[in-house]
mmCIF file of C-alpha atoms in Angstrom:
data_model
loop_
_atom_site.group_PDB
_atom_site.id
_atom_site.type_symbol
_atom_site.label_atom_id
_atom_site.label_comp_id
_atom_site.label_asym_id
_atom_site.label_seq_id
_atom_site.Cartn_x
_atom_site.Cartn_y
_atom_site.Cartn_z
ATOM 1 C CA UNK O 114 -0.054 0.109 0.079
ATOM 2 C CA UNK O 115 1.101 3.552 -0.417
ATOM 3 C CA UNK O 116 0.530 6.473 2.024
ATOM 4 C CA UNK O 117 0.080 9.837 0.239
ATOM 5 C CA UNK O 118 0.999 13.215 1.470
ATOM 6 C CA UNK O 119 -2.075 14.692 3.324
ATOM 7 C CA UNK O 120 -3.659 11.285 4.121
ATOM 8 C CA UNK O 121 -5.766 10.817 7.211
ATOM 9 C CA UNK O 122 -4.924 7.500 8.589
ATOM 10 C CA UNK O 123 -7.153 5.809 11.307
ATOM 11 C CA UNK O 124 -6.145 2.904 13.564
ATOM 12 C CA UNK O 125 -9.311 1.364 14.926
ATOM 13 C CA UNK O 126 -9.647 -1.453 17.515
ATOM 14 C CA UNK O 127 -9.447 -2.284 21.174
ATOM 15 C CA UNK O 128 -6.955 -1.778 23.948
ATOM 16 C CA UNK O 129 -4.052 -3.160 21.846
ATOM 17 C CA UNK O 130 -4.498 0.004 19.805
ATOM 18 C CA UNK O 131 -5.944 2.291 22.519
ATOM 19 C CA UNK O 132 -2.632 1.965 24.470
ATOM 20 C CA UNK O 133 -3.834 4.280 27.201
ATOM 21 C CA UNK O 134 -4.606 7.104 24.834
ATOM 22 C CA UNK O 135 -6.692 9.072 27.319
ATOM 23 C CA UNK O 136 -3.478 9.655 29.310
ATOM 24 C CA UNK O 137 -1.769 11.356 26.352
ATOM 25 C CA UNK O 138 -2.477 14.894 25.445
ATOM 26 C CA UNK O 139 -2.524 14.208 21.620
ATOM 27 C CA UNK O 140 -4.758 11.030 22.054
ATOM 28 C CA UNK O 141 -2.318 8.785 20.242
ATOM 29 C CA UNK O 142 -1.598 6.593 23.230
ATOM 30 C CA UNK O 143 1.652 4.827 24.077
ATOM 31 C CA UNK O 144 1.653 2.098 21.582
ATOM 32 C CA UNK O 145 2.167 1.223 18.009
ATOM 33 C CA UNK O 146 -0.007 4.201 16.652
ATOM 34 C CA UNK O 147 2.381 6.640 18.248
ATOM 35 C CA UNK O 148 5.509 4.796 16.897
ATOM 36 C CA UNK O 149 4.002 4.982 13.400
ATOM 37 C CA UNK O 150 3.284 8.610 13.753
ATOM 38 C CA UNK O 151 6.856 9.321 14.973
ATOM 39 C CA UNK O 152 8.323 7.177 12.149
ATOM 40 C CA UNK O 153 6.389 9.291 9.520
ATOM 41 C CA UNK O 154 7.548 12.466 11.255
ATOM 42 C CA UNK O 155 11.085 11.197 11.238
ATOM 43 C CA UNK O 156 11.425 9.578 7.809
ATOM 44 C CA UNK O 157 8.944 11.637 5.734
ATOM 45 C CA UNK O 158 9.412 15.066 7.197
ATOM 46 C CA UNK O 159 8.377 16.898 3.980
ATOM 47 C CA UNK O 160 4.839 15.326 4.080
ATOM 48 C CA UNK O 161 1.886 15.906 6.352
ATOM 49 C CA UNK O 162 -0.304 13.133 7.739
ATOM 50 C CA UNK O 163 -3.139 13.052 10.275
ATOM 51 C CA UNK O 164 -2.942 9.952 12.431
ATOM 52 C CA UNK O 165 -6.008 9.054 14.526
ATOM 53 C CA UNK O 166 -6.096 6.423 17.355
ATOM 54 C CA UNK O 167 -9.707 5.025 17.287
ATOM 55 C CA UNK O 168 -8.965 2.206 19.677
ATOM 56 C CA UNK O 169 -11.106 1.673 22.712
ATOM 57 C CA UNK O 170 -10.074 -0.537 25.600
ATOM 58 C CA UNK O 171 -12.395 -3.603 26.137
ATOM 59 C CA UNK O 172 -13.993 -3.343 22.657
ATOM 60 C CA UNK O 173 -15.174 -6.462 20.900
ATOM 61 C CA UNK O 174 -16.086 -6.442 17.208
ATOM 62 C CA UNK O 175 -19.638 -5.582 18.306
ATOM 63 C CA UNK O 176 -18.634 -2.591 20.194
ATOM 64 C CA UNK O 177 -16.413 -1.489 17.251
ATOM 65 C CA UNK O 178 -19.224 -1.986 14.733
ATOM 66 C CA UNK O 179 -21.619 0.124 16.758
ATOM 67 C CA UNK O 180 -19.229 3.086 16.874
ATOM 68 C CA UNK O 181 -17.725 2.627 13.365
ATOM 69 C CA UNK O 182 -19.638 5.507 11.748
ATOM 70 C CA UNK O 183 -19.090 7.969 14.511
ATOM 71 C CA UNK O 184 -15.371 7.146 15.350
ATOM 72 C CA UNK O 185 -14.057 6.094 12.029
ATOM 73 C CA UNK O 186 -15.930 7.155 8.982
ATOM 74 C CA UNK O 187 -16.938 10.619 10.177
ATOM 75 C CA UNK O 188 -13.232 11.483 10.198
ATOM 76 C CA UNK O 189 -13.375 10.938 6.488
ATOM 77 C CA UNK O 190 -10.111 8.790 6.342
ATOM 78 C CA UNK O 191 -8.025 7.842 3.355
ATOM 79 C CA UNK O 192 -6.539 4.767 5.115
ATOM 80 C CA UNK O 193 -8.050 2.723 7.835
ATOM 81 C CA UNK O 194 -6.358 -0.159 9.749
ATOM 82 C CA UNK O 195 -8.572 -2.391 11.804
ATOM 83 C CA UNK O 196 -7.279 -4.725 14.464
ATOM 84 C CA UNK O 197 -10.101 -6.301 16.473
ATOM 85 C CA UNK O 198 -10.995 -9.818 17.900
ATOM 86 C CA UNK O 199 -8.873 -10.570 20.919
ATOM 87 C CA UNK O 200 -11.664 -9.477 23.298
ATOM 88 C CA UNK O 201 -14.131 -11.542 21.393
ATOM 89 C CA UNK O 202 -12.008 -14.491 22.312
ATOM 90 C CA UNK O 203 -10.920 -13.469 25.730
ATOM 91 C CA UNK O 204 -14.486 -12.921 26.933
ATOM 92 C CA UNK O 205 -14.864 -16.700 26.530
ATOM 93 C CA UNK O 206 -12.109 -17.246 29.206
ATOM 94 C CA UNK O 207 -11.933 -14.350 31.716
ATOM 95 C CA UNK O 208 -15.466 -14.023 32.703
ATOM 96 C CA UNK O 209 -14.832 -10.332 33.630
ATOM 97 C CA UNK O 210 -18.239 -9.049 32.611
ATOM 98 C CA UNK O 211 -20.942 -11.700 32.889
ATOM 99 C CA UNK O 212 -23.425 -9.296 31.129
ATOM 100 C CA UNK O 213 -21.300 -8.847 28.145
ATOM 101 C CA UNK O 214 -22.460 -11.198 25.353
ATOM 102 C CA UNK O 215 -19.977 -13.877 24.242
ATOM 103 C CA UNK O 216 -19.397 -13.510 20.539
ATOM 104 C CA UNK O 217 -19.059 -16.622 18.539
ATOM 105 C CA UNK O 218 -16.791 -17.022 15.556
ATOM 106 C CA UNK O 219 -19.793 -16.769 13.199
ATOM 107 C CA UNK O 220 -21.018 -13.560 14.914
ATOM 108 C CA UNK O 221 -17.437 -12.159 14.778
ATOM 109 C CA UNK O 222 -17.282 -12.952 11.022
ATOM 110 C CA UNK O 223 -20.579 -11.046 10.536
ATOM 111 C CA UNK O 224 -19.324 -7.989 12.534
ATOM 112 C CA UNK O 225 -16.115 -7.686 10.598
ATOM 113 C CA UNK O 226 -17.846 -8.222 7.403
ATOM 114 C CA UNK O 227 -20.247 -5.467 8.186
ATOM 115 C CA UNK O 228 -17.298 -3.108 9.211
ATOM 116 C CA UNK O 229 -15.748 -3.930 5.816
ATOM 117 C CA UNK O 230 -18.911 -3.243 3.886
ATOM 118 C CA UNK O 231 -19.298 0.135 5.717
ATOM 119 C CA UNK O 232 -15.757 1.134 4.589
ATOM 120 C CA UNK O 233 -16.174 0.585 0.936
ATOM 121 C CA UNK O 234 -15.593 4.236 0.138
ATOM 122 C CA UNK O 235 -12.231 4.538 1.772
ATOM 123 C CA UNK O 236 -9.280 4.210 -0.430
ATOM 124 C CA UNK O 237 -7.269 1.812 1.613
ATOM 125 C CA UNK O 238 -8.757 -0.594 4.185
ATOM 126 C CA UNK O 239 -6.538 -3.107 5.904
ATOM 127 C CA UNK O 240 -7.452 -5.699 8.526
ATOM 128 C CA UNK O 241 -4.733 -6.735 11.182
ATOM 129 C CA UNK O 242 -5.312 -10.209 12.585
ATOM 130 C CA UNK O 243 -5.738 -10.696 16.312
ATOM 131 C CA UNK O 244 -2.750 -12.315 18.050
ATOM 132 C CA UNK O 245 -2.060 -14.125 21.262
ATOM 133 C CA UNK O 246 1.511 -14.239 22.743
ATOM 134 C CA UNK O 247 1.659 -17.875 23.599
ATOM 135 C CA UNK O 248 4.078 -20.434 22.142
ATOM 136 C CA UNK O 249 1.902 -23.440 22.535
ATOM 137 C CA UNK O 250 -0.268 -24.051 19.456
ATOM 138 C CA UNK O 251 -2.649 -26.196 21.680
ATOM 139 C CA UNK O 252 -3.328 -23.510 24.328
ATOM 140 C CA UNK O 253 -7.088 -23.122 24.326
ATOM 141 C CA UNK O 254 -7.002 -19.224 23.822
ATOM 142 C CA UNK O 255 -4.440 -19.446 21.205
ATOM 143 C CA UNK O 256 -6.499 -21.932 19.283
ATOM 144 C CA UNK O 257 -9.591 -19.816 19.540
ATOM 145 C CA UNK O 258 -7.665 -16.679 18.551
ATOM 146 C CA UNK O 259 -6.493 -18.428 15.390
ATOM 147 C CA UNK O 260 -10.186 -19.497 14.633
ATOM 148 C CA UNK O 261 -11.157 -15.849 14.840
ATOM 149 C CA UNK O 262 -8.275 -14.722 12.746
ATOM 150 C CA UNK O 263 -9.230 -17.260 10.091
ATOM 151 C CA UNK O 264 -12.704 -15.670 9.920
ATOM 152 C CA UNK O 265 -10.998 -12.265 9.403
ATOM 153 C CA UNK O 266 -8.943 -13.775 6.679
ATOM 154 C CA UNK O 267 -11.883 -15.085 4.822
ATOM 155 C CA UNK O 268 -13.713 -11.633 5.129
ATOM 156 C CA UNK O 269 -10.720 -9.873 3.815
ATOM 157 C CA UNK O 270 -10.371 -12.350 0.963
ATOM 158 C CA UNK O 271 -14.120 -12.143 -0.035
ATOM 159 C CA UNK O 272 -14.019 -8.306 -0.008
ATOM 160 C CA UNK O 273 -10.534 -7.972 -1.630
ATOM 161 C CA UNK O 274 -9.100 -5.822 1.199
ATOM 162 C CA UNK O 275 -5.648 -5.802 2.725
ATOM 163 C CA UNK O 276 -4.654 -8.057 5.516
ATOM 164 C CA UNK O 277 -1.643 -7.780 7.849
ATOM 165 C CA UNK O 278 -0.716 -10.926 9.654
ATOM 166 C CA UNK O 279 0.463 -10.290 13.197
ATOM 167 C CA UNK O 280 0.647 -13.750 14.909
ATOM 168 C CA UNK O 281 3.795 -14.656 12.756
ATOM 169 C CA UNK O 282 5.420 -11.378 14.075
ATOM 170 C CA UNK O 283 5.052 -12.675 17.653
ATOM 171 C CA UNK O 284 5.891 -16.255 16.853
ATOM 172 C CA UNK O 285 9.125 -15.182 15.410
ATOM 173 C CA UNK O 286 9.904 -13.151 18.604
ATOM 174 C CA UNK O 287 8.895 -16.114 20.678
ATOM 175 C CA UNK O 288 11.488 -18.420 19.202
ATOM 176 C CA UNK O 289 13.835 -16.648 21.510
ATOM 177 C CA UNK O 290 11.761 -15.301 24.385
ATOM 178 C CA UNK O 291 8.327 -16.173 25.763
ATOM 179 C CA UNK O 292 5.351 -13.969 25.162
ATOM 180 C CA UNK O 293 5.280 -13.122 28.963
ATOM 181 C CA UNK O 294 8.490 -11.119 28.518
ATOM 182 C CA UNK O 295 6.377 -8.648 26.549
ATOM 183 C CA UNK O 296 3.152 -8.865 28.509
ATOM 184 C CA UNK O 297 2.120 -10.962 31.729
ATOM 185 C CA UNK O 298 -1.424 -11.427 30.048
ATOM 186 C CA UNK O 299 0.169 -12.283 26.541
ATOM 187 C CA UNK O 300 -2.597 -9.892 25.018
ATOM 188 C CA UNK O 301 -1.420 -6.392 25.490
ATOM 189 C CA UNK O 302 1.647 -5.609 23.322
ATOM 190 C CA UNK O 303 3.171 -3.059 25.754
ATOM 191 C CA UNK O 304 6.309 -1.294 24.496
ATOM 192 C CA UNK O 305 8.156 -4.180 22.917
ATOM 193 C CA UNK O 306 5.112 -5.747 21.280
ATOM 194 C CA UNK O 307 4.057 -2.203 19.954
ATOM 195 C CA UNK O 308 7.431 -1.852 18.353
ATOM 196 C CA UNK O 309 7.008 -5.312 16.594
ATOM 197 C CA UNK O 310 3.699 -4.174 15.305
ATOM 198 C CA UNK O 311 4.962 -0.824 14.129
ATOM 199 C CA UNK O 312 7.862 -2.332 12.295
ATOM 200 C CA UNK O 313 5.449 -4.793 10.542
ATOM 201 C CA UNK O 314 3.146 -1.940 9.530
ATOM 202 C CA UNK O 315 6.196 0.092 8.305
ATOM 203 C CA UNK O 316 7.138 -2.712 6.020
ATOM 204 C CA UNK O 317 3.585 -2.588 4.592
ATOM 205 C CA UNK O 318 4.022 1.188 3.869
ATOM 206 C CA UNK O 319 7.175 0.391 1.728
ATOM 207 C CA UNK O 320 5.277 -1.886 -0.719
#
């Protein structure tokens, strides 16, 4: 994909994107969104970009779909990245909010498909697969995360939109160190994981 001078770029998702954005004056958070903005400032100083963090902590695909028009499309973006799904999975395991509906893989597919359909007018729309920082391929939560990621792949393929695979990024890291060296819960990317995500997205910008 190609970023163009003057582009409005929105990163939408959950806490993995949010990265405590409410604590930062510019609303960019302390995660990969800020790193991408800083990289654009550093390496493309002659150009202007507006970077928007539309992540909200705790969001599932249903939450994101409900606010898509207000928080994403109303900004009139040229480029949208969407990373959602880990909370759809996590709610099946953590039981933090018993009133929050558990979203099946089928419902998840419908939600991300609806998000994709609503974004048809945007020049570039790219999904980012959910990931789980666990080495074991038979871990229950990792297995379910892969199921939901597969649903996202199918939606991306059917709608001919971009897709960035993130699980391989963390799998490569975990050949040397466990996911818990990044994050105790193996979900939130923190500083190291955010750097890994930002590097992968920067590679996408060079295509």
